[in-house]
Structure formats: C-alpha cells, structure tokens
CSV table of C-alpha atoms in Angstrom, one decimal:
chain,number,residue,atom,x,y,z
E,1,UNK,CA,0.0,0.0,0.0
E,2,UNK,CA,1.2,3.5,-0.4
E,3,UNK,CA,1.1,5.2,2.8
E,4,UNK,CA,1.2,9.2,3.3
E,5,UNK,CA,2.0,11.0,6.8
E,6,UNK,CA,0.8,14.1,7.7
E,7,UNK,CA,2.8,15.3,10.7
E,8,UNK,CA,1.9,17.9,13.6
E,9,UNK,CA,3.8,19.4,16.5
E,10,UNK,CA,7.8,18.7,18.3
E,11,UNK,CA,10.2,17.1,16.7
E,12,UNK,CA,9.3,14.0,19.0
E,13,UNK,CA,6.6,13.7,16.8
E,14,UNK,CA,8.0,13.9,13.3
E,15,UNK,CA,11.0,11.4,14.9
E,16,UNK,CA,8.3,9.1,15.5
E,17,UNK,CA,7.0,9.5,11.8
E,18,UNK,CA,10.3,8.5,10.5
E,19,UNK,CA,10.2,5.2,12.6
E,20,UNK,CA,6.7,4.5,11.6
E,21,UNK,CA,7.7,5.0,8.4
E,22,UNK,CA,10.6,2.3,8.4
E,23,UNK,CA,8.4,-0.1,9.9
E,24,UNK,CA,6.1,0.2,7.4
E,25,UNK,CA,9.0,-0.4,4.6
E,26,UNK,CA,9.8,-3.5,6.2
E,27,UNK,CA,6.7,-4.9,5.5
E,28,UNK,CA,6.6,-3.8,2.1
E,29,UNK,CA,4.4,-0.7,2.5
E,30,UNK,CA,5.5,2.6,0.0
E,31,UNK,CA,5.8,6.2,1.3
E,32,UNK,CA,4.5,9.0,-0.3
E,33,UNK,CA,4.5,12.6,0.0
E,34,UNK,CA,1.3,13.7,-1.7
E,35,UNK,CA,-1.7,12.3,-0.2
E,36,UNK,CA,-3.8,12.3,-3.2
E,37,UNK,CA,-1.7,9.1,-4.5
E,38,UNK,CA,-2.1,7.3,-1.2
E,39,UNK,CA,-4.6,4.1,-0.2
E,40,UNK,CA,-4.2,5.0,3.6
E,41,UNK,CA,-3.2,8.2,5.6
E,42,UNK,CA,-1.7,8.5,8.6
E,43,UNK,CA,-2.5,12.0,10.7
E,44,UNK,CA,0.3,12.3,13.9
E,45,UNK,CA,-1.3,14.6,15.8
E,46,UNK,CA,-0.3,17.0,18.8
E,47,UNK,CA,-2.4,17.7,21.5
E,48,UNK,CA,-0.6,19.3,23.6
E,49,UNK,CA,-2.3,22.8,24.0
E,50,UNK,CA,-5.4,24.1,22.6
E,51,UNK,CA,-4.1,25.4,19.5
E,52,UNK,CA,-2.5,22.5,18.6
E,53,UNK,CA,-5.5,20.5,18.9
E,54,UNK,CA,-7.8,22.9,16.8
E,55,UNK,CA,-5.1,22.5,14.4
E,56,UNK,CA,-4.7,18.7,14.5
E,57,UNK,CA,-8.4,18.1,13.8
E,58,UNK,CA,-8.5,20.8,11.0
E,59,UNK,CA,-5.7,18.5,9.3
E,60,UNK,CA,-7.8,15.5,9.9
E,61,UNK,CA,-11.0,16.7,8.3
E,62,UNK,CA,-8.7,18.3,5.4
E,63,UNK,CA,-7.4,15.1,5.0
E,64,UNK,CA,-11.2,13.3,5.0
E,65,UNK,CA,-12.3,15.7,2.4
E,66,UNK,CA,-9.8,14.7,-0.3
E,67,UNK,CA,-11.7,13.8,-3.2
E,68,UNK,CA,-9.0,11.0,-3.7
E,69,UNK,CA,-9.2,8.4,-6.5
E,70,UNK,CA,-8.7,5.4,-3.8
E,71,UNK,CA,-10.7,6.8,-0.9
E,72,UNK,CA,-8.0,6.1,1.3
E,73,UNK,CA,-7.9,4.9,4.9
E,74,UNK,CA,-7.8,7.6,7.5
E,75,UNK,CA,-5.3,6.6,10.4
E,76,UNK,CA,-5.2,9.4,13.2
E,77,UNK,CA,-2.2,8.7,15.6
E,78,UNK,CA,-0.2,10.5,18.4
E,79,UNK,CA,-0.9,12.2,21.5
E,80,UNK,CA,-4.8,13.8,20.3
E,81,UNK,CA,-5.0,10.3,19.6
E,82,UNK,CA,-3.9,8.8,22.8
E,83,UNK,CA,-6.1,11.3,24.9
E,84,UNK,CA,-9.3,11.7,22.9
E,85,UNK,CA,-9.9,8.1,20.8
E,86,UNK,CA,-13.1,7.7,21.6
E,87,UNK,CA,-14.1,11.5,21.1
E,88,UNK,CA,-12.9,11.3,17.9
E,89,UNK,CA,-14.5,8.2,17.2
E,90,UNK,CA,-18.2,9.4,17.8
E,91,UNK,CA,-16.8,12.7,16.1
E,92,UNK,CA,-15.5,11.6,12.9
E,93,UNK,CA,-17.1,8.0,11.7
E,94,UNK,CA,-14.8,8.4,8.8
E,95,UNK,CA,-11.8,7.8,10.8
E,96,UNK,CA,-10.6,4.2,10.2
E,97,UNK,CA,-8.5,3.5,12.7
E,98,UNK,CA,-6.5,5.2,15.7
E,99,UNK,CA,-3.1,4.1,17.6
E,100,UNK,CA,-1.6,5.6,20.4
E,101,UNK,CA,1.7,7.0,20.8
E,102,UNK,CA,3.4,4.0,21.7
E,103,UNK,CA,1.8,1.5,19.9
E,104,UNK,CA,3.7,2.4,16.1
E,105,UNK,CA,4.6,-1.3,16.0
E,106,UNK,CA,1.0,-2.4,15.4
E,107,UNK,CA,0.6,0.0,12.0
E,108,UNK,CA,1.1,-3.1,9.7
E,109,UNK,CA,-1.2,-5.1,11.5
E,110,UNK,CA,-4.3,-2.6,11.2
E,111,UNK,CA,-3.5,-2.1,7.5
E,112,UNK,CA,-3.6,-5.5,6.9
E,113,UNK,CA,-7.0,-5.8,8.8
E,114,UNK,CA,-8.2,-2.4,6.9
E,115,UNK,CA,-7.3,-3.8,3.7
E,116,UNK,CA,-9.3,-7.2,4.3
E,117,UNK,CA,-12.9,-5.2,3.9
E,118,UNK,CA,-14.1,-2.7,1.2
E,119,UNK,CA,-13.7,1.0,3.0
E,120,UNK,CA,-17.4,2.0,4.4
E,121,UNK,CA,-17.7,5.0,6.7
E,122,UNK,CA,-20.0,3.2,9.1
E,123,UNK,CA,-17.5,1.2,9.7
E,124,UNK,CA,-16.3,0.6,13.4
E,125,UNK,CA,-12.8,1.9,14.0
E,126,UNK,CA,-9.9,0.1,14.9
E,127,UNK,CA,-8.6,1.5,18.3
E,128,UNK,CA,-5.1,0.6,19.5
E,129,UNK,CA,-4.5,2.9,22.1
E,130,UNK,CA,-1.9,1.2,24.8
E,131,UNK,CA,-1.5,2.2,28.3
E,132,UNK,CA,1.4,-0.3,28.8
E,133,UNK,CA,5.0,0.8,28.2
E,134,UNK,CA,8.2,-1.3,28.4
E,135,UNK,CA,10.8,-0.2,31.1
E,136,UNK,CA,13.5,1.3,28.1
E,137,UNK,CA,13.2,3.0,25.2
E,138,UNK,CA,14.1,0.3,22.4
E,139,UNK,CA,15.7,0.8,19.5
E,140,UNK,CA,13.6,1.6,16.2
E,141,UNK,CA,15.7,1.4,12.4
E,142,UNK,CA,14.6,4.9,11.0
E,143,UNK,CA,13.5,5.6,7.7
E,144,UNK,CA,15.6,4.7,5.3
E,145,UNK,CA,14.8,7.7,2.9
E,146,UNK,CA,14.7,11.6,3.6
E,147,UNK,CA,17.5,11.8,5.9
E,148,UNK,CA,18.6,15.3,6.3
E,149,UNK,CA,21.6,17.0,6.9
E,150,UNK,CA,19.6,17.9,10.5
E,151,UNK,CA,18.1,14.5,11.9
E,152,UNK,CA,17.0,14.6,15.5
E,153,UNK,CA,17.6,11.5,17.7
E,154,UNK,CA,15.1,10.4,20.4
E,155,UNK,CA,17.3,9.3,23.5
E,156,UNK,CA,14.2,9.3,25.9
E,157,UNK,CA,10.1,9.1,25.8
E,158,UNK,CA,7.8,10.1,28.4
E,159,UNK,CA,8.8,12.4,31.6
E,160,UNK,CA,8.7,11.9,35.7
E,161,UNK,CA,7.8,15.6,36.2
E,162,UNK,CA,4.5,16.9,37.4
E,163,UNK,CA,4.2,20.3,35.8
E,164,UNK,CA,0.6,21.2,36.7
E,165,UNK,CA,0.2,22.9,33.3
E,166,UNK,CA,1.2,19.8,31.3
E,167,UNK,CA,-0.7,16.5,30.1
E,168,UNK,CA,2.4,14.9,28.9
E,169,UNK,CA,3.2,12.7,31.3
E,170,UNK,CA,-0.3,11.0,31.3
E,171,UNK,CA,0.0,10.4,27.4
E,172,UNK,CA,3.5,9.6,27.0
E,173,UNK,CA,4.1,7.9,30.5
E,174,UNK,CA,6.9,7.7,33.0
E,175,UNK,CA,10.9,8.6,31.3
E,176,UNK,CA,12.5,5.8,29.6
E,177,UNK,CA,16.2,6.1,28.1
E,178,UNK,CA,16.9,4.2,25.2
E,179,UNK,CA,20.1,3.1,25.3
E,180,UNK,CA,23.7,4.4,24.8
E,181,UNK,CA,24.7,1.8,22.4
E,182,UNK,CA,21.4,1.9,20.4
E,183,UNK,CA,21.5,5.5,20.1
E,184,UNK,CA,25.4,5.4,18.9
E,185,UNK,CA,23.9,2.8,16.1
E,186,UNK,CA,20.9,5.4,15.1
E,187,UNK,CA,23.0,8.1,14.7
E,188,UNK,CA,26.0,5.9,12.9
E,189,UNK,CA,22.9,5.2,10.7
E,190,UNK,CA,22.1,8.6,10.4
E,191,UNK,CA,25.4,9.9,9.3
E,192,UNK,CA,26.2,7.0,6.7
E,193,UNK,CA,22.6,8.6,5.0
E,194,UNK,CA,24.5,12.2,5.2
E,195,UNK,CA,23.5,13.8,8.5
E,196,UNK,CA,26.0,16.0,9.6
E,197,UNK,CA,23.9,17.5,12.5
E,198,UNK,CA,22.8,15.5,15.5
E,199,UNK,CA,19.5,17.1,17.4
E,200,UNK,CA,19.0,15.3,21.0
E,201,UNK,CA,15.7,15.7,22.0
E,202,UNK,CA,13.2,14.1,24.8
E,203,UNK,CA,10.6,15.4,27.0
E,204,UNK,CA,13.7,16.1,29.4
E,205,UNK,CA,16.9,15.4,27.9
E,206,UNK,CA,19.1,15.9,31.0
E,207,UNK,CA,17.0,13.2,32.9
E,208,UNK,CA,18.6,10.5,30.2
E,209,UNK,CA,20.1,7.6,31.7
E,210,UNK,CA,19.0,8.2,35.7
E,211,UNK,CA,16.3,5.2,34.9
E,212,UNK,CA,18.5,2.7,33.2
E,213,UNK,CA,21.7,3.5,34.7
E,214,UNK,CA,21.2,5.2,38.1
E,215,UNK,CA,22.4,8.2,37.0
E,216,UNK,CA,22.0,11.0,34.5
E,217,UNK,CA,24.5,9.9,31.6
E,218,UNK,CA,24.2,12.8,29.0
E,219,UNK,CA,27.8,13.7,29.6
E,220,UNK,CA,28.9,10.2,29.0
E,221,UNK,CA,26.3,9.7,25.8
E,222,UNK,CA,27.7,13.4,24.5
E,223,UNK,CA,31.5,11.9,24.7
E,224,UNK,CA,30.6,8.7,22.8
E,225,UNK,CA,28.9,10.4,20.1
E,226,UNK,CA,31.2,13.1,19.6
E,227,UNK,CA,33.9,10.1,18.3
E,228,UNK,CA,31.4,9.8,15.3
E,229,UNK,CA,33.8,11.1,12.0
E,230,UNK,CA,30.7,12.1,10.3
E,231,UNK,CA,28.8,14.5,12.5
E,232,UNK,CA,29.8,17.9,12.7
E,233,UNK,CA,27.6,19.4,15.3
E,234,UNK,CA,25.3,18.1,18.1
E,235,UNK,CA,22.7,19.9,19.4
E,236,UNK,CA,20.7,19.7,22.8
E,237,UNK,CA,17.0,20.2,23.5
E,238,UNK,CA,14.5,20.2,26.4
E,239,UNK,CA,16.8,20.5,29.2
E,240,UNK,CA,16.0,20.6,32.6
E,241,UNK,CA,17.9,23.6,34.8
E,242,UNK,CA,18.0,21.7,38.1
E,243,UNK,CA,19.6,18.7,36.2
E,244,UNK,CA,22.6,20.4,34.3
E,245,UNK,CA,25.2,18.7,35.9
E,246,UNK,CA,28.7,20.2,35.7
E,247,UNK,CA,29.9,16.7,34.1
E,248,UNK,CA,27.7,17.9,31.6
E,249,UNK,CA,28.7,21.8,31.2
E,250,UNK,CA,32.6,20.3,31.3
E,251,UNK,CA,31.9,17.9,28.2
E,252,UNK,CA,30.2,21.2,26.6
E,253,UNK,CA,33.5,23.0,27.3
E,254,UNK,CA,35.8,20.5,26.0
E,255,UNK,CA,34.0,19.1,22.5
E,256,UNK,CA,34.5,21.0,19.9
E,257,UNK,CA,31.2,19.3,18.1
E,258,UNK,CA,28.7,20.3,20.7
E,259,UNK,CA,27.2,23.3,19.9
E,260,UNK,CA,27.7,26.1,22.3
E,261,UNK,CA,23.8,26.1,22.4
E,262,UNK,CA,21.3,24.7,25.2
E,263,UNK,CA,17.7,25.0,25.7
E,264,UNK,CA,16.5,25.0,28.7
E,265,UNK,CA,12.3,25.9,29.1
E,266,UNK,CA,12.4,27.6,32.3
E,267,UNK,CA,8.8,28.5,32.3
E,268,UNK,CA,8.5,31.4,34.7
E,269,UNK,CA,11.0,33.9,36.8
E,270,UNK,CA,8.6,34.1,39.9
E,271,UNK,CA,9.3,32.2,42.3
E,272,UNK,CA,5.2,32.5,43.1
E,273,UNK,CA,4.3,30.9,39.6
E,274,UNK,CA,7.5,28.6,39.4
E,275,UNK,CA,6.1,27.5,42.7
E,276,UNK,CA,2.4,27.2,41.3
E,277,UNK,CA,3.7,25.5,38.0
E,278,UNK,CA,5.1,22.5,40.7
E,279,UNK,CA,8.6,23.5,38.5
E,280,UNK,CA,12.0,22.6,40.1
E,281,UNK,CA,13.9,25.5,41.2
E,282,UNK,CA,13.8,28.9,42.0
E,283,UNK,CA,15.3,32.3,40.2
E,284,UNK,CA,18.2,31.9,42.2
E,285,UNK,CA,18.9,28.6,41.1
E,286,UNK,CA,18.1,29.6,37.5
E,287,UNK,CA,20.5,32.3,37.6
E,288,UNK,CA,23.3,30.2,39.4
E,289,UNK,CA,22.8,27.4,36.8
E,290,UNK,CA,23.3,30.4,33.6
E,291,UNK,CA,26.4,32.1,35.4
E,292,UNK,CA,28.0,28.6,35.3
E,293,UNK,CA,27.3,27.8,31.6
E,294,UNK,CA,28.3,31.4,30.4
E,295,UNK,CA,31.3,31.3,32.8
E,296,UNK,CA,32.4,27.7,31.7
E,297,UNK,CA,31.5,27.9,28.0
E,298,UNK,CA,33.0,30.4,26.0
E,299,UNK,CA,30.0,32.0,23.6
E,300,UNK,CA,27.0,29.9,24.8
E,301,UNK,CA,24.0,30.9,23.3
E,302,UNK,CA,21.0,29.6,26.0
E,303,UNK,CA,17.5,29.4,25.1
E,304,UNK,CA,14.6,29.7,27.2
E,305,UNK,CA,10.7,29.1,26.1
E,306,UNK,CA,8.2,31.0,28.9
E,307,UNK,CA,4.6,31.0,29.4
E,308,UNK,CA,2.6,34.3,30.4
E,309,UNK,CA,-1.1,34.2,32.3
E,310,UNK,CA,-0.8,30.9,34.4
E,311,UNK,CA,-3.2,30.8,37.0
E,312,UNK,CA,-2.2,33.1,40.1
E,313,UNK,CA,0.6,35.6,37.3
E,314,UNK,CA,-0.4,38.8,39.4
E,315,UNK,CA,0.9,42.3,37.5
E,316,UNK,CA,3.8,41.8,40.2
E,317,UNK,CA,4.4,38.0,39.0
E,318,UNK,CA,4.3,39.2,35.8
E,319,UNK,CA,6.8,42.3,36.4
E,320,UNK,CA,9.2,40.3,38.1
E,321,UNK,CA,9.2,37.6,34.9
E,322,UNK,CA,10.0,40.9,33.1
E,323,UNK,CA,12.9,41.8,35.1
E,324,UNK,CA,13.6,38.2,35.2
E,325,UNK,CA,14.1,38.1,31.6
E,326,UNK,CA,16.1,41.3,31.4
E,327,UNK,CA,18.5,40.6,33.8
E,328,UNK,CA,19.1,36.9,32.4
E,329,UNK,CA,19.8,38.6,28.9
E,330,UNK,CA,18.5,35.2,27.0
E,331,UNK,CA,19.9,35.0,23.7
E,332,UNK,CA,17.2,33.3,22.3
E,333,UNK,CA,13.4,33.0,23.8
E,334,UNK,CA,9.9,32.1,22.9
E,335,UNK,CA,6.7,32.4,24.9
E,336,UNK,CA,3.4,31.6,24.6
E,337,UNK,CA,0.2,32.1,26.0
E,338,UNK,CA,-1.1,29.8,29.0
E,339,UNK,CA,-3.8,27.3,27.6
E,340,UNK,CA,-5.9,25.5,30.0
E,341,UNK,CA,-6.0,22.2,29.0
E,342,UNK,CA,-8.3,19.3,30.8
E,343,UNK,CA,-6.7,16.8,33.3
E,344,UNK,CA,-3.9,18.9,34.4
E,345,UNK,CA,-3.6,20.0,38.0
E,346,UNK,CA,-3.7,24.0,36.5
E,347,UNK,CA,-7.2,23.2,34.9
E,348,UNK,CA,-8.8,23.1,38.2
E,349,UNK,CA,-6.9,26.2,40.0
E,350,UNK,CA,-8.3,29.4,41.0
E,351,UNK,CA,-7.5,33.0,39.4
E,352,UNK,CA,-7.4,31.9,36.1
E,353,UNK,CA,-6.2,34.9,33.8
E,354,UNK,CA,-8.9,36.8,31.3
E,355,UNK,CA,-7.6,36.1,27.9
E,356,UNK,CA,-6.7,40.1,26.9
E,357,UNK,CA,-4.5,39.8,29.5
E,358,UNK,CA,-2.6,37.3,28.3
E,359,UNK,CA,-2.4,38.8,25.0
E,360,UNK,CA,-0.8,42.1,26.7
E,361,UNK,CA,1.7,40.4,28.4
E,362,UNK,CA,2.8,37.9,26.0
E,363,UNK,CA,3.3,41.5,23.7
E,364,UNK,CA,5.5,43.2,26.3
E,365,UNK,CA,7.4,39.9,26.9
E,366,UNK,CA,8.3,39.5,23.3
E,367,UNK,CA,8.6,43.5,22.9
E,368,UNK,CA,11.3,43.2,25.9
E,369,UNK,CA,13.0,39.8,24.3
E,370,UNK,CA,12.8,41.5,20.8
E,371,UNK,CA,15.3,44.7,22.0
E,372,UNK,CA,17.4,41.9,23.2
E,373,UNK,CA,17.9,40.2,20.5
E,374,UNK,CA,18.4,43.2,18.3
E,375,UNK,CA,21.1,44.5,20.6
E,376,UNK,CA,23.3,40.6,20.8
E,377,UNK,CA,22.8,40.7,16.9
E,378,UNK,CA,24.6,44.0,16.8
E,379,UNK,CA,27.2,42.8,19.0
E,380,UNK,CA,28.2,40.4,16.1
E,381,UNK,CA,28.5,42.7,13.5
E,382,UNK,CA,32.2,42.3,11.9
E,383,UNK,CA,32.7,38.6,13.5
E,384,UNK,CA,33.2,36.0,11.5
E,385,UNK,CA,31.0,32.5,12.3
E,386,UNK,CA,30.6,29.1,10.7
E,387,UNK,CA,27.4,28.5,8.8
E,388,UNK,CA,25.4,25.9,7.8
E,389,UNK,CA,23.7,25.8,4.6
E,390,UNK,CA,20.1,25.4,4.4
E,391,UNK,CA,18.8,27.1,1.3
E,392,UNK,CA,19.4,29.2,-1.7
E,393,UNK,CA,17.3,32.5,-1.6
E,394,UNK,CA,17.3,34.6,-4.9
E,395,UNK,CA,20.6,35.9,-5.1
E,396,UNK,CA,21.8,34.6,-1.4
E,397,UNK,CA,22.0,31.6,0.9
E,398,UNK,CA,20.3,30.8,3.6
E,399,UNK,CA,22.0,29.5,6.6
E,400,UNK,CA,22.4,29.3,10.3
E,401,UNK,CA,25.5,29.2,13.2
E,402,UNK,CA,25.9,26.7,16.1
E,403,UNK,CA,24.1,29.0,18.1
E,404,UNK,CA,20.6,28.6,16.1
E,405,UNK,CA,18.5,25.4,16.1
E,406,UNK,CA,16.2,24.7,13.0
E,407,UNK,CA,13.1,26.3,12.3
E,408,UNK,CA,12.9,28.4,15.7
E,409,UNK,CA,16.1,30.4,15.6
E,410,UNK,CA,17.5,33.1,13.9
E,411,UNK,CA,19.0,32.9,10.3
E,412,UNK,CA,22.0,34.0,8.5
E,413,UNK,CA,21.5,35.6,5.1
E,414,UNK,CA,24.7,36.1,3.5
E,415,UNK,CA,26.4,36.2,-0.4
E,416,UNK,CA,29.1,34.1,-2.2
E,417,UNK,CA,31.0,34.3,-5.0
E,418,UNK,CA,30.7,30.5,-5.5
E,419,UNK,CA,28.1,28.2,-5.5
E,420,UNK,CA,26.8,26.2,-2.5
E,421,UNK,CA,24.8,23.7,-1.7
E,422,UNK,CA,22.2,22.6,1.2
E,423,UNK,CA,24.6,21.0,4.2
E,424,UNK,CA,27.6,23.0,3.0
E,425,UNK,CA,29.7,24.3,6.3
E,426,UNK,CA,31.2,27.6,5.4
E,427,UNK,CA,32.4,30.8,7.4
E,428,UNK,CA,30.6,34.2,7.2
E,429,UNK,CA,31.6,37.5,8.1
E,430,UNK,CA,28.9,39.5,9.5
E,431,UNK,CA,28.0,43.0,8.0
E,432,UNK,CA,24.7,43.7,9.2
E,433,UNK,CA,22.2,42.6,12.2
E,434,UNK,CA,18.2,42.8,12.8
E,435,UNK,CA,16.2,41.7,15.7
E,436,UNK,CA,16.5,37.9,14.6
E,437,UNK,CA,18.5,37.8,11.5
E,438,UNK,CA,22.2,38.4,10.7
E,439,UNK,CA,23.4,39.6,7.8
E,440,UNK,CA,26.5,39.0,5.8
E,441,UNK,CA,29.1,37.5,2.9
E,442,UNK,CA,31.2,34.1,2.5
E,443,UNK,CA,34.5,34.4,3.8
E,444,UNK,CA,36.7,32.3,1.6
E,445,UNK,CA,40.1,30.6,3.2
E,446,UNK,CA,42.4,28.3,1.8
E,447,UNK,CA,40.7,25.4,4.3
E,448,UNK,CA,37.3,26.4,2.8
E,449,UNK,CA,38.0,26.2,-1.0
C-alpha cells in the first residue's frame, strides 16, 4: 500500500513519523508525499495545547475531504489520539483506525485488517490505544529515505515531572532512556545517509540515563557520540535547569562538536508561579545554573521558552518575569500564551487569567525579548562565524550558526561568490544585524575552497 503521513507538533513527533515509516518499509508498504496518491493516511497529531489540537483536527478533516481516486484509509495517531480516541470516534465515523503514541509497531497489522474489507464510513474503528509501556526505550531502524543533513535523535520518551500545566506525562508515560549503544547505532545510521547535525531531543533530555543506569549519563552519551567522524555538530534540546550537571557543562566545554547552544524551558522567573507551575527550582537557582554555563563555555547561546497568564501571574508575578528576563539577557526566547488544558492539576486552580491579559503580556514579553535580540545581533557585527547551509534564496543563501536550532532560531543571510549547496559548512563574516536575522558575505580561506 502506499502510505502518506501528515505530521503535527515537536520534533518528537515527526521522529516518531520516520520510525513508523521504516516499519512500514519493512513490510513492504510505500511512502508517499502527496496524499492524493495514497490508499491510507496517517495523521500524527499533537495535542498538547489548545491550538494544537484545533489544528490537528483541522488536518484531519482536510485530509477526510480529499476527493482522492482510492478513498483512502484515515489513520489518526499520536498524543490527540492517545487522549481523545473515543471523542474522535463518535466525532469523525470516517476515521478508520486510531493508535496511540506507543503503539507504532502495530501500524502493519491494522492495514492488513483495513485492507481485508471494502472501505465503508459506518465502519467501526480500529482503536489501538496502549497504556502499557516497556521499562526502556528500544531501538527503532529509521527511515531509510529523507535523511537530512539535521536528523533529531530520540534518547528518551515520556517524563517523571508533574508540571501542573502539562498532560504529557499522562500520554507519553513515565521517562524511559533508550540506550547508549542503540543511540550510537541510530545516529552511525544517520550519518552514513548524510547527517551531519545531530538534534538530542526528549521530554527532558538531562533526565537520560537516571532510569536505566542510576544516574544521568548525558555527559557520557555526548562523549561517545562526539567520536562519530561524520557529525559535525550536536545539538541539545528540552533541558531541565535543576539537572545540568557540571559533568555535563565540562563535556560542553571540552567538545569541539557540541554546539555552544542549550535550551532549557524555564517557564517562569517568579518564584510565586515557578512554585504554582510544581517547577523545580527557584530564580536563584536559574541564575546560578546560567552564570556557570556562560562562565564555563565560551560564547554559549541559551534558550529559554516562557509562558505568560498561568493561573495566580499577578501584575507583580508578571513584572518580576520581566525583570527576570532582562536581567538573564537570553539569547534566544519564545513564549506563549497559558492554555488551560483538561486533566492537568492548572485546569482546576483558582485566578485563572482573562484572555486580553494574556495577550498584553505575551506582547511586552516579546517586545522586551525583541530589544534583546536586536542589541546581541549588533554585538556580532564584523565577526566572522561558521554556517550551515540550508537554502538558496534569490541571489543569497540561507544559513544558520551553532548557536541557532532549526526552524525556531535566527537565520543568516549572506552572499558568495561560488556556488553552495544545502549542508555545505562555510564561514561568514557579518556586516549587518536585525532583531532575529544576521546579515552577511562568505569568507573564503584556503581550508574552505
């Protein structure tokens, strides 16, 4: 059958596309990118926040009203999925079947049973929505086409916090590691298909290893994949502040492939709302844990994501998140908007905050955040910084530095006198700087020719 996937949300998502996908291949099933030539779609959906719902079900009744020539099957999986099955199911007869988000392994099974009756919209669907997980995260081949030269790697599903705003840990279950060795074959696999960037990523990257080996082993699983030829950078994502351990700022130091580049969602700078959130930490802490990672590593760029309205932000909560933010001088940030999403312990609190004040404060935040920005840009002007390329753009390239992650960072537009392709590494000098873009021209050296 030829099989299209229409993917939504994180990158944990569109990582577990790409093993669904090599599953599928091994049992003989064809990818496709345009739905209109498939015989069954798969929707991963997010469900995260509100917004991501709305626009998880909008893609799922686009996909239904393809006038297709095989009137496909519609597959709905991931964590809208996982939490709202039998919603859906009374919702949207049209939907065929449903899986969960750990139950990928079961895709050629349902097709198989799909494919045994003629496609009828009264149909019953097929639900396979586990509860069950195994105590590791096991190793999954990944697809064998469509590797980039940016692949993320999946060291660790499901999370053992309790943030009171957040339903992952009740779709995704407790934290499991997958381990070192398996992740040193993925990403051997990864860079033999021409990945030269290496994106860590799990609901809490900096808990990886503490379940499997008694204690938080990111430093040691950095080291080992550093010693891969292939990769030039790694990249880290969804860390925890409490759990940056100096073994893991000294391996940041000392490898020249790790980018100089951590994100850490803090959330909040009150202590009142950290405290509300159930978050780890205090502003003290915080601030202790970024004065050692901008003391130890030379140019680190951090990254923060914050939320604005939670239940109980007074105007002083809020002021102090402002000074907060000023004072930490993040080099790159994101915010959003507090959504109040069912079965979390913030659903069902008190002093919930009127939507136009949300909107204010999420437009002074980024106001604030945008000044920053502007001004570290600035500060780069006439510095010279290796690029990666990701695109050609009328008559300039499209790039970014260590210091910017795909698709949410800043970019580098810059000239060259030559020709380039996409995962070229090359070294710009920059001549010109705006709130989130740089601006510059190759800089061509005998070791770049």
């Amino acid at each position: 059958m030829n099989i299209n996937f229409q993917t939504l949300g994180c990158p944990k998502n569109f990582s577990d596309t790409e093993m669904a996908q090599s599953i599928l291949r091994k049992h003989n099933h064809f990818i496709v990118n345009d739905p209109m030539e498939a015989d069954a779609i798969v929707v991963n959906t997010c469900g995260f926040i509100e917004a991501a719902k709305i626009e998880s079900i909008d893609k799922i009744f686009e996909m239904i009203n393809l006038e297709v020539k095989h009137n496909p099957y519609i597959i709905v999986s991931g964590c809208l999925s996982k939490r709202y099955s039998n919603e859906l199911k009374e919702e949207m007869p049209e939907i065929d079947a449903f899986i969960g988000v750990n139950d990928y392994d079961s895709l050629p099974h349902i097709l198989n049973e799909l494919n045994k009756h003629e496609k009828r919209f009264d149909n019953d669907a097929i639900v396979k929505v586990d509860d069950s997980t195994l105590d590791y995260l096991p190793f999954q081949d990944r697809s064998s086409e469509d590797v980039g030269v940016t692949a993320t790697i999946k060291i660790g599903e499901g999370c053992n916090n309790a943030c009171a705003y957040c339903i992952i840990p009740k779709i995704r279950g407790r934290y499991r590691s997958k381990s070192i060795e398996d992740i040193l074959k993925e990403a051997r696999q990864l860079a033999e298909k021409g990945c030269k960037e290496l994106v860590l990523i799990a609901q809490d990257t900096t808990y990886y290893g503490q379940d499997i080996y008694g204690k938080k082993a990111l430093a040691d699983l950095l080291s080992e994949l550093c010693k891969i030829d292939e990769i030039h950078w790694i990249r880290i994502m969804y860390s925890y502040e409490d759990k940056v351990t100096d073994d893991l700022i000294e391996v940041m130091a000392q490898e020249k492939k790790i980018c100089k580049y951590i994100d850490i969602p803090l959330q909040h700078g009150s202590d009142n709302v950290l405290k509300r959130m159930h978050r780890p930490g205090s502003q003290k802490t915080i601030m202790e844990t970024i004065s050692k990672l901008r003391k130890r590593i030379k140019d680190i760029h951090i990254r923060t994501t914050l939320i604005v309205g939670f239940p109980g932000e007074t105007d002083d909560d809020f002021d102090e998140l402002m000074n907060f933010v000023q004072k930490a001088q993040f080099d790159r940030m994101g915010a959003f908007k507090y959504s109040k999403e069912e079965g979390t312990v913030a659903a069902a609190m008190n002093e919930q905050v009127p939507e136009d004040v949300k909107e204010f404060r999420l437009d002074q935040l980024m106001r604030l955040q945008m000044d920053i920005s502007l001004e570290k840009n600035k500060a780069k002007i006439g510095n010279v910084y290796e690029v990666l390329v990701e695109a050609s753009e009328e008559e300039a390239y499209v790039g970014r530095t260590m210091f910017d992650a795909q698709d949410i960072d800043n970019q580098v537009i810059f000239t060259s006198p030559r020709e380039l392709k996409a995962g070229d590494f090359v070294y710009v000098k920059i001549n010109d700087a705006y709130d989130y873009d740089l601006i510059g021209e190759e800089v061509i050296s005998e070791c770049s020719k």
